[in-house]
C-alpha cells in the first residue's frame, strides 16, 4: 500500500455486512482500521464505488487483512499495482 491514512472498511453482521460485501463503498462500509504504507494480505477483489485520489481512479476494492488483524475493504487506488490487481482473484461472493 503506497498511501498513508487509508481507511479499511467493513460492516457489522446482518444486513449491513451483506450490503458492504455486495457493493464496497464509503456509504455501505464503516471504517474499522486505518493503514499507512504497509504490506497487507489480500483475499480477493470486486467492483464497488468509484474512488479518485492523487490522479488515480478505481472501481475495484480489495478485501484484505490489515496489520492490526482487521478484515475489510480498501479501494485499489491506494494499493500499488493496476486498477484490477493481476495477482488477486475476483471475490467468489
PDB file of N, CA and C in Angstrom:
ATOM      1  N   UNK A   1       0.843  -1.152   0.000  1.00  0.00           N
ATOM      2  CA  UNK A   1       0.000   0.000   0.000  1.00  0.00           C
ATOM      3  C   UNK A   1       0.899   1.228   0.000  1.00  0.00           C
ATOM      4  N   UNK A   2       0.663   2.147  -0.932  1.00  0.00           N
ATOM      5  CA  UNK A   2       1.550   3.299  -1.074  1.00  0.00           C
ATOM      6  C   UNK A   2       1.088   4.524  -0.282  1.00  0.00           C
ATOM      7  N   UNK A   3      -0.178   4.619   0.036  1.00  0.00           N
ATOM      8  CA  UNK A   3      -0.729   5.822   0.660  1.00  0.00           C
ATOM      9  C   UNK A   3      -0.667   5.757   2.187  1.00  0.00           C
ATOM     10  N   UNK A   4      -0.907   6.910   2.813  1.00  0.00           N
ATOM     11  CA  UNK A   4      -0.958   6.968   4.269  1.00  0.00           C
ATOM     12  C   UNK A   4      -2.382   7.283   4.717  1.00  0.00           C
ATOM     13  N   UNK A   5      -2.750   6.799   5.889  1.00  0.00           N
ATOM     14  CA  UNK A   5      -4.070   7.079   6.450  1.00  0.00           C
ATOM     15  C   UNK A   5      -5.219   6.497   5.648  1.00  0.00           C
ATOM     16  N   UNK A   6      -5.021   5.313   5.079  1.00  0.00           N
ATOM     17  CA  UNK A   6      -6.048   4.674   4.252  1.00  0.00           C
ATOM     18  C   UNK A   6      -7.039   3.931   5.148  1.00  0.00           C
ATOM     19  N   UNK A   7      -8.317   4.170   4.918  1.00  0.00           N
ATOM     20  CA  UNK A   7      -9.356   3.505   5.694  1.00  0.00           C
ATOM     21  C   UNK A   7      -9.615   2.092   5.200  1.00  0.00           C
ATOM     22  N   UNK A   8      -9.655   1.162   6.141  1.00  0.00           N
ATOM     23  CA  UNK A   8     -10.094  -0.207   5.881  1.00  0.00           C
ATOM     24  C   UNK A   8     -11.559  -0.233   6.308  1.00  0.00           C
ATOM     25  N   UNK A   9     -12.442  -0.672   5.411  1.00  0.00           N
ATOM     26  CA  UNK A   9     -13.885  -0.573   5.669  1.00  0.00           C
ATOM     27  C   UNK A   9     -14.540  -1.944   5.702  1.00  0.00           C
ATOM     28  N   UNK A  10     -15.505  -2.100   6.615  1.00  0.00           N
ATOM     29  CA  UNK A  10     -16.304  -3.316   6.720  1.00  0.00           C
ATOM     30  C   UNK A  10     -17.596  -2.938   7.430  1.00  0.00           C
ATOM     31  N   UNK A  11     -18.403  -3.902   7.769  1.00  0.00           N
ATOM     32  CA  UNK A  11     -19.664  -3.629   8.466  1.00  0.00           C
ATOM     33  C   UNK A  11     -19.951  -4.753   9.444  1.00  0.00           C
ATOM     34  N   UNK A  12     -20.841  -4.453  10.375  1.00  0.00           N
ATOM     35  CA  UNK A  12     -21.252  -5.454  11.360  1.00  0.00           C
ATOM     36  C   UNK A  12     -22.027  -6.567  10.659  1.00  0.00           C
ATOM     37  N   UNK A  13     -22.391  -7.566  11.377  1.00  0.00           N
ATOM     38  CA  UNK A  13     -23.119  -8.703  10.804  1.00  0.00           C
ATOM     39  C   UNK A  13     -24.508  -8.296  10.328  1.00  0.00           C
ATOM     40  N   UNK A  14     -25.176  -9.217   9.663  1.00  0.00           N
ATOM     41  CA  UNK A  14     -26.544  -8.985   9.202  1.00  0.00           C
ATOM     42  C   UNK A  14     -26.598  -8.182   7.920  1.00  0.00           C
ATOM     43  N   UNK A  15     -27.676  -7.418   7.758  1.00  0.00           N
ATOM     44  CA  UNK A  15     -27.909  -6.655   6.531  1.00  0.00           C
ATOM     45  C   UNK A  15     -26.780  -5.668   6.213  1.00  0.00           C
ATOM     46  N   UNK A  16     -26.240  -4.922   7.206  1.00  0.00           N
ATOM     47  CA  UNK A  16     -25.138  -4.008   6.872  1.00  0.00           C
ATOM     48  C   UNK A  16     -23.922  -4.738   6.292  1.00  0.00           C
ATOM     49  N   UNK A  17     -23.597  -5.895   6.852  1.00  0.00           N
ATOM     50  CA  UNK A  17     -22.467  -6.675   6.340  1.00  0.00           C
ATOM     51  C   UNK A  17     -22.731  -7.124   4.912  1.00  0.00           C
ATOM     52  N   UNK A  18     -23.943  -7.586   4.629  1.00  0.00           N
ATOM     53  CA  UNK A  18     -24.291  -8.040   3.283  1.00  0.00           C
ATOM     54  C   UNK A  18     -24.218  -6.898   2.275  1.00  0.00           C
ATOM     55  N   UNK A  19     -24.672  -5.695   2.656  1.00  0.00           N
ATOM     56  CA  UNK A  19     -24.602  -4.542   1.757  1.00  0.00           C
ATOM     57  C   UNK A  19     -23.153  -4.172   1.473  1.00  0.00           C
ATOM     58  N   UNK A  20     -22.328  -4.167   2.487  1.00  0.00           N
ATOM     59  CA  UNK A  20     -20.912  -3.843   2.325  1.00  0.00           C
ATOM     60  C   UNK A  20     -20.231  -4.879   1.443  1.00  0.00           C
ATOM     61  N   UNK A  21     -20.513  -6.141   1.676  1.00  0.00           N
ATOM     62  CA  UNK A  21     -19.915  -7.233   0.908  1.00  0.00           C
ATOM     63  C   UNK A  21     -20.369  -7.198  -0.552  1.00  0.00           C
ATOM     64  N   UNK A  22     -21.631  -6.841  -0.796  1.00  0.00           N
ATOM     65  CA  UNK A  22     -22.184  -6.818  -2.148  1.00  0.00           C
ATOM     66  C   UNK A  22     -21.638  -5.653  -2.965  1.00  0.00           C
ATOM     67  N   UNK A  23     -21.507  -4.480  -2.325  1.00  0.00           N
ATOM     68  CA  UNK A  23     -21.035  -3.287  -3.028  1.00  0.00           C
ATOM     69  C   UNK A  23     -20.177  -2.457  -2.079  1.00  0.00           C
ATOM     70  N   UNK A  24     -18.860  -2.724  -2.046  1.00  0.00           N
ATOM     71  CA  UNK A  24     -17.986  -1.957  -1.164  1.00  0.00           C
ATOM     72  C   UNK A  24     -18.042  -0.462  -1.510  1.00  0.00           C
ATOM     73  N   UNK A  25     -18.263   0.360  -0.485  1.00  0.00           N
ATOM     74  CA  UNK A  25     -18.346   1.802  -0.702  1.00  0.00           C
ATOM     75  C   UNK A  25     -18.200   2.519   0.635  1.00  0.00           C
ATOM     76  N   UNK A  26     -18.004   3.824   0.551  1.00  0.00           N
ATOM     77  CA  UNK A  26     -17.931   4.630   1.770  1.00  0.00           C
ATOM     78  C   UNK A  26     -19.276   4.648   2.483  1.00  0.00           C
ATOM     79  N   UNK A  27     -20.363   4.583   1.731  1.00  0.00           N
ATOM     80  CA  UNK A  27     -21.698   4.613   2.328  1.00  0.00           C
ATOM     81  C   UNK A  27     -22.057   3.291   2.997  1.00  0.00           C
ATOM     82  N   UNK A  28     -21.705   2.170   2.369  1.00  0.00           N
ATOM     83  CA  UNK A  28     -22.108   0.853   2.863  1.00  0.00           C
ATOM     84  C   UNK A  28     -21.189   0.269   3.930  1.00  0.00           C
ATOM     85  N   UNK A  29     -19.988   0.784   4.054  1.00  0.00           N
ATOM     86  CA  UNK A  29     -18.987   0.154   4.921  1.00  0.00           C
ATOM     87  C   UNK A  29     -18.359   1.189   5.858  1.00  0.00           C
ATOM     88  N   UNK A  30     -18.349   0.888   7.135  1.00  0.00           N
ATOM     89  CA  UNK A  30     -17.750   1.807   8.105  1.00  0.00           C
ATOM     90  C   UNK A  30     -16.254   1.541   8.254  1.00  0.00           C
ATOM     91  N   UNK A  31     -15.529   2.507   8.756  1.00  0.00           N
ATOM     92  CA  UNK A  31     -14.084   2.373   8.968  1.00  0.00           C
ATOM     93  C   UNK A  31     -13.834   1.475  10.175  1.00  0.00           C
ATOM     94  N   UNK A  32     -13.018   0.421   9.970  1.00  0.00           N
ATOM     95  CA  UNK A  32     -12.669  -0.490  11.061  1.00  0.00           C
ATOM     96  C   UNK A  32     -11.188  -0.418  11.417  1.00  0.00           C
ATOM     97  N   UNK A  33     -10.386   0.187  10.544  1.00  0.00           N
ATOM     98  CA  UNK A  33      -8.950   0.340  10.793  1.00  0.00           C
ATOM     99  C   UNK A  33      -8.409   1.374   9.809  1.00  0.00           C
ATOM    100  N   UNK A  34      -7.211   1.857  10.082  1.00  0.00           N
ATOM    101  CA  UNK A  34      -6.506   2.767   9.191  1.00  0.00           C
ATOM    102  C   UNK A  34      -5.097   2.222   9.016  1.00  0.00           C
ATOM    103  N   UNK A  35      -4.609   2.245   7.761  1.00  0.00           N
ATOM    104  CA  UNK A  35      -3.271   1.722   7.478  1.00  0.00           C
ATOM    105  C   UNK A  35      -2.479   2.751   6.679  1.00  0.00           C
ATOM    106  N   UNK A  36      -1.168   2.668   6.771  1.00  0.00           N
ATOM    107  CA  UNK A  36      -0.280   3.586   6.061  1.00  0.00           C
ATOM    108  C   UNK A  36       0.930   2.844   5.530  1.00  0.00           C
ATOM    109  N   UNK A  37       1.206   3.026   4.265  1.00  0.00           N
ATOM    110  CA  UNK A  37       2.398   2.494   3.609  1.00  0.00           C
ATOM    111  C   UNK A  37       2.868   1.183   4.228  1.00  0.00           C
ATOM    112  N   UNK A  38       2.109   0.143   3.988  1.00  0.00           N
ATOM    113  CA  UNK A  38       2.404  -1.149   4.587  1.00  0.00           C
ATOM    114  C   UNK A  38       2.076  -2.264   3.615  1.00  0.00           C
ATOM    115  N   UNK A  39       2.423  -3.459   3.975  1.00  0.00           N
ATOM    116  CA  UNK A  39       2.065  -4.650   3.218  1.00  0.00           C
ATOM    117  C   UNK A  39       0.853  -5.287   3.882  1.00  0.00           C
ATOM    118  N   UNK A  40      -0.109  -5.694   3.079  1.00  0.00           N
ATOM    119  CA  UNK A  40      -1.327  -6.316   3.597  1.00  0.00           C
ATOM    120  C   UNK A  40      -1.537  -7.655   2.900  1.00  0.00           C
ATOM    121  N   UNK A  41      -2.359  -8.510   3.496  1.00  0.00           N
ATOM    122  CA  UNK A  41      -2.706  -9.789   2.902  1.00  0.00           C
ATOM    123  C   UNK A  41      -4.034  -9.636   2.179  1.00  0.00           C
ATOM    124  N   UNK A  42      -4.016  -9.756   0.845  1.00  0.00           N
ATOM    125  CA  UNK A  42      -5.228  -9.606   0.035  1.00  0.00           C
ATOM    126  C   UNK A  42      -5.906 -10.955  -0.139  1.00  0.00           C
ATOM    127  N   UNK A  43      -7.233 -10.972   0.021  1.00  0.00           N
ATOM    128  CA  UNK A  43      -8.012 -12.193  -0.167  1.00  0.00           C
ATOM    129  C   UNK A  43      -8.640 -12.225  -1.555  1.00  0.00           C
ATOM    130  N   UNK A  44      -9.331 -11.156  -1.937  1.00  0.00           N
ATOM    131  CA  UNK A  44      -9.984 -11.104  -3.239  1.00  0.00           C
ATOM    132  C   UNK A  44     -10.349  -9.657  -3.553  1.00  0.00           C
ATOM    133  N   UNK A  45     -10.878  -9.406  -4.747  1.00  0.00           N
ATOM    134  CA  UNK A  45     -11.278  -8.062  -5.130  1.00  0.00           C
ATOM    135  C   UNK A  45     -12.587  -8.088  -5.902  1.00  0.00           C
ATOM    136  N   UNK A  46     -13.333  -6.958  -5.838  1.00  0.00           N
ATOM    137  CA  UNK A  46     -14.586  -6.849  -6.588  1.00  0.00           C
ATOM    138  C   UNK A  46     -14.883  -5.382  -6.862  1.00  0.00           C
ATOM    139  N   UNK A  47     -15.821  -5.139  -7.770  1.00  0.00           N
ATOM    140  CA  UNK A  47     -16.215  -3.771  -8.116  1.00  0.00           C
ATOM    141  C   UNK A  47     -17.092  -3.168  -7.022  1.00  0.00           C
ATOM    142  N   UNK A  48     -16.900  -1.876  -6.819  1.00  0.00           N
ATOM    143  CA  UNK A  48     -17.701  -1.122  -5.873  1.00  0.00           C
ATOM    144  C   UNK A  48     -17.709   0.340  -6.279  1.00  0.00           C
ATOM    145  N   UNK A  49     -17.796   1.219  -5.295  1.00  0.00           N
ATOM    146  CA  UNK A  49     -17.840   2.658  -5.544  1.00  0.00           C
ATOM    147  C   UNK A  49     -16.561   3.146  -6.221  1.00  0.00           C
ATOM    148  N   UNK A  50     -16.706   4.041  -7.189  1.00  0.00           N
ATOM    149  CA  UNK A  50     -15.556   4.670  -7.839  1.00  0.00           C
ATOM    150  C   UNK A  50     -14.905   5.647  -6.863  1.00  0.00           C
ATOM    151  N   UNK A  51     -13.607   5.490  -6.655  1.00  0.00           N
ATOM    152  CA  UNK A  51     -12.832   6.378  -5.792  1.00  0.00           C
ATOM    153  C   UNK A  51     -11.730   7.000  -6.633  1.00  0.00           C
ATOM    154  N   UNK A  52     -11.529   8.302  -6.470  1.00  0.00           N
ATOM    155  CA  UNK A  52     -10.454   9.023  -7.152  1.00  0.00           C
ATOM    156  C   UNK A  52      -9.610   9.739  -6.113  1.00  0.00           C
ATOM    157  N   UNK A  53      -8.285   9.633  -6.251  1.00  0.00           N
ATOM    158  CA  UNK A  53      -7.372  10.306  -5.329  1.00  0.00           C
ATOM    159  C   UNK A  53      -5.998  10.395  -5.985  1.00  0.00           C
ATOM    160  N   UNK A  54      -5.339  11.505  -5.811  1.00  0.00           N
ATOM    161  CA  UNK A  54      -3.959  11.715  -6.280  1.00  0.00           C
ATOM    162  C   UNK A  54      -3.791  11.392  -7.766  1.00  0.00           C
ATOM    163  N   UNK A  55      -4.798  11.692  -8.579  1.00  0.00           N
ATOM    164  CA  UNK A  55      -4.718  11.462 -10.023  1.00  0.00           C
ATOM    165  C   UNK A  55      -5.061  10.055 -10.466  1.00  0.00           C
ATOM    166  N   UNK A  56      -5.457   9.184  -9.557  1.00  0.00           N
ATOM    167  CA  UNK A  56      -5.829   7.807  -9.876  1.00  0.00           C
ATOM    168  C   UNK A  56      -7.306   7.591  -9.565  1.00  0.00           C
ATOM    169  N   UNK A  57      -7.936   6.659 -10.293  1.00  0.00           N
ATOM    170  CA  UNK A  57      -9.334   6.290 -10.039  1.00  0.00           C
ATOM    171  C   UNK A  57      -9.487   4.786 -10.158  1.00  0.00           C
ATOM    172  N   UNK A  58     -10.401   4.222  -9.354  1.00  0.00           N
ATOM    173  CA  UNK A  58     -10.661   2.790  -9.433  1.00  0.00           C
ATOM    174  C   UNK A  58     -12.043   2.475  -8.882  1.00  0.00           C
ATOM    175  N   UNK A  59     -12.708   1.519  -9.520  1.00  0.00           N
ATOM    176  CA  UNK A  59     -13.965   0.951  -9.017  1.00  0.00           C
ATOM    177  C   UNK A  59     -13.705  -0.380  -8.300  1.00  0.00           C
ATOM    178  N   UNK A  60     -12.467  -0.837  -8.310  1.00  0.00           N
ATOM    179  CA  UNK A  60     -12.122  -2.128  -7.704  1.00  0.00           C
ATOM    180  C   UNK A  60     -11.702  -1.945  -6.256  1.00  0.00           C
ATOM    181  N   UNK A  61     -12.213  -2.828  -5.406  1.00  0.00           N
ATOM    182  CA  UNK A  61     -11.899  -2.843  -3.974  1.00  0.00           C
ATOM    183  C   UNK A  61     -11.325  -4.211  -3.622  1.00  0.00           C
ATOM    184  N   UNK A  62     -10.317  -4.229  -2.761  1.00  0.00           N
ATOM    185  CA  UNK A  62      -9.698  -5.477  -2.321  1.00  0.00           C
ATOM    186  C   UNK A  62     -10.089  -5.763  -0.877  1.00  0.00           C
ATOM    187  N   UNK A  63     -10.506  -7.015  -0.636  1.00  0.00           N
ATOM    188  CA  UNK A  63     -10.811  -7.487   0.713  1.00  0.00           C
ATOM    189  C   UNK A  63      -9.502  -7.998   1.293  1.00  0.00           C
ATOM    190  N   UNK A  64      -9.091  -7.450   2.427  1.00  0.00           N
ATOM    191  CA  UNK A  64      -7.757  -7.748   2.946  1.00  0.00           C
ATOM    192  C   UNK A  64      -7.739  -7.772   4.457  1.00  0.00           C
ATOM    193  N   UNK A  65      -6.623  -8.284   4.967  1.00  0.00           N
ATOM    194  CA  UNK A  65      -6.383  -8.269   6.410  1.00  0.00           C
ATOM    195  C   UNK A  65      -5.334  -7.199   6.697  1.00  0.00           C
ATOM    196  N   UNK A  66      -5.686  -6.264   7.560  1.00  0.00           N
ATOM    197  CA  UNK A  66      -4.756  -5.196   7.920  1.00  0.00           C
ATOM    198  C   UNK A  66      -3.720  -5.729   8.913  1.00  0.00           C
ATOM    199  N   UNK A  67      -2.621  -5.004   9.098  1.00  0.00           N
ATOM    200  CA  UNK A  67      -1.634  -5.419  10.096  1.00  0.00           C
ATOM    201  C   UNK A  67      -2.211  -5.554  11.504  1.00  0.00           C
ATOM    202  N   UNK A  68      -3.294  -4.813  11.792  1.00  0.00           N
ATOM    203  CA  UNK A  68      -3.929  -4.911  13.111  1.00  0.00           C
ATOM    204  C   UNK A  68      -4.931  -6.068  13.182  1.00  0.00           C
ATOM    205  N   UNK A  69      -4.952  -6.908  12.131  1.00  0.00           N
ATOM    206  CA  UNK A  69      -5.767  -8.127  12.038  1.00  0.00           C
ATOM    207  C   UNK A  69      -7.245  -7.837  11.778  1.00  0.00           C
ATOM    208  N   UNK A  70      -7.588  -6.626  11.374  1.00  0.00           N
ATOM    209  CA  UNK A  70      -8.950  -6.311  10.968  1.00  0.00           C
ATOM    210  C   UNK A  70      -9.115  -6.657   9.484  1.00  0.00           C
ATOM    211  N   UNK A  71     -10.222  -7.312   9.146  1.00  0.00           N
ATOM    212  CA  UNK A  71     -10.548  -7.608   7.760  1.00  0.00           C
ATOM    213  C   UNK A  71     -11.483  -6.534   7.233  1.00  0.00           C
ATOM    214  N   UNK A  72     -11.281  -6.141   5.975  1.00  0.00           N
ATOM    215  CA  UNK A  72     -12.156  -5.146   5.381  1.00  0.00           C
ATOM    216  C   UNK A  72     -11.728  -4.809   3.964  1.00  0.00           C
ATOM    217  N   UNK A  73     -12.382  -3.800   3.407  1.00  0.00           N
ATOM    218  CA  UNK A  73     -12.192  -3.390   2.019  1.00  0.00           C
ATOM    219  C   UNK A  73     -11.347  -2.130   1.922  1.00  0.00           C
ATOM    220  N   UNK A  74     -10.449  -2.104   0.932  1.00  0.00           N
ATOM    221  CA  UNK A  74      -9.675  -0.916   0.585  1.00  0.00           C
ATOM    222  C   UNK A  74      -9.784  -0.744  -0.925  1.00  0.00           C
ATOM    223  N   UNK A  75     -10.043   0.480  -1.366  1.00  0.00           N
ATOM    224  CA  UNK A  75     -10.098   0.708  -2.803  1.00  0.00           C
ATOM    225  C   UNK A  75      -8.712   0.530  -3.404  1.00  0.00           C
ATOM    226  N   UNK A  76      -8.657  -0.067  -4.582  1.00  0.00           N
ATOM    227  CA  UNK A  76      -7.381  -0.369  -5.226  1.00  0.00           C
ATOM    228  C   UNK A  76      -6.584   0.871  -5.616  1.00  0.00           C
ATOM    229  N   UNK A  77      -7.187   2.049  -5.602  1.00  0.00           N
ATOM    230  CA  UNK A  77      -6.444   3.266  -5.901  1.00  0.00           C
ATOM    231  C   UNK A  77      -5.301   3.463  -4.900  1.00  0.00           C
ATOM    232  N   UNK A  78      -5.424   2.874  -3.714  1.00  0.00           N
ATOM    233  CA  UNK A  78      -4.411   3.027  -2.673  1.00  0.00           C
ATOM    234  C   UNK A  78      -3.413   1.862  -2.612  1.00  0.00           C
ATOM    235  N   UNK A  79      -3.595   0.886  -3.482  1.00  0.00           N
ATOM    236  CA  UNK A  79      -2.730  -0.292  -3.487  1.00  0.00           C
ATOM    237  C   UNK A  79      -1.828  -0.243  -4.711  1.00  0.00           C
ATOM    238  N   UNK A  80      -0.556  -0.496  -4.522  1.00  0.00           N
ATOM    239  CA  UNK A  80       0.386  -0.479  -5.624  1.00  0.00           C
ATOM    240  C   UNK A  80       0.008  -1.551  -6.644  1.00  0.00           C
ATOM    241  N   UNK A  81      -0.109  -1.138  -7.907  1.00  0.00           N
ATOM    242  CA  UNK A  81      -0.462  -2.055  -8.988  1.00  0.00           C
ATOM    243  C   UNK A  81      -1.498  -1.427  -9.896  1.00  0.00           C
ATOM    244  N   UNK A  82      -2.075  -2.237 -10.759  1.00  0.00           N
ATOM    245  CA  UNK A  82      -3.083  -1.763 -11.691  1.00  0.00           C
ATOM    246  C   UNK A  82      -4.426  -1.577 -10.996  1.00  0.00           C
ATOM    247  N   UNK A  83      -5.381  -0.992 -11.734  1.00  0.00           N
ATOM    248  CA  UNK A  83      -6.720  -0.793 -11.180  1.00  0.00           C
ATOM    249  C   UNK A  83      -7.327  -2.123 -10.737  1.00  0.00           C
ATOM    250  N   UNK A  84      -7.157  -3.167 -11.564  1.00  0.00           N
ATOM    251  CA  UNK A  84      -7.570  -4.534 -11.215  1.00  0.00           C
ATOM    252  C   UNK A  84      -6.282  -5.304 -10.991  1.00  0.00           C
ATOM    253  N   UNK A  85      -6.029  -5.706  -9.771  1.00  0.00           N
ATOM    254  CA  UNK A  85      -4.753  -6.322  -9.407  1.00  0.00           C
ATOM    255  C   UNK A  85      -4.590  -7.690 -10.067  1.00  0.00           C
ATOM    256  N   UNK A  86      -3.517  -7.869 -10.777  1.00  0.00           N
ATOM    257  CA  UNK A  86      -3.289  -9.079 -11.571  1.00  0.00           C
ATOM    258  C   UNK A  86      -3.178 -10.351 -10.732  1.00  0.00           C
ATOM    259  N   UNK A  87      -2.624 -10.276  -9.541  1.00  0.00           N
ATOM    260  CA  UNK A  87      -2.363 -11.479  -8.740  1.00  0.00           C
ATOM    261  C   UNK A  87      -3.346 -11.668  -7.589  1.00  0.00           C
ATOM    262  N   UNK A  88      -4.500 -10.980  -7.687  1.00  0.00           N
ATOM    263  CA  UNK A  88      -5.545 -11.123  -6.670  1.00  0.00           C
ATOM    264  C   UNK A  88      -6.819 -11.593  -7.374  1.00  0.00           C
ATOM    265  N   UNK A  89      -7.392 -12.690  -6.907  1.00  0.00           N
ATOM    266  CA  UNK A  89      -8.603 -13.254  -7.528  1.00  0.00           C
ATOM    267  C   UNK A  89      -9.794 -12.341  -7.314  1.00  0.00           C
ATOM    268  N   UNK A  90     -10.775 -12.458  -8.220  1.00  0.00           N
ATOM    269  CA  UNK A  90     -12.047 -11.784  -8.004  1.00  0.00           C
ATOM    270  C   UNK A  90     -12.777 -12.534  -6.894  1.00  0.00           C
ATOM    271  N   UNK A  91     -13.562 -11.809  -6.092  1.00  0.00           N
ATOM    272  CA  UNK A  91     -14.254 -12.418  -4.957  1.00  0.00           C
ATOM    273  C   UNK A  91     -15.336 -13.393  -5.420  1.00  0.00           C
ATOM    274  N   UNK A  92     -15.446 -14.527  -4.736  1.00  0.00           N
ATOM    275  CA  UNK A  92     -16.473 -15.505  -5.083  1.00  0.00           C
ATOM    276  C   UNK A  92     -17.855 -15.124  -4.552  1.00  0.00           C
ATOM    277  N   UNK A  93     -17.937 -14.062  -3.764  1.00  0.00           N
ATOM    278  CA  UNK A  93     -19.220 -13.640  -3.196  1.00  0.00           C
ATOM    279  C   UNK A  93     -19.634 -12.299  -3.742  1.00  0.00           C
TER     280      UNK A  93
END
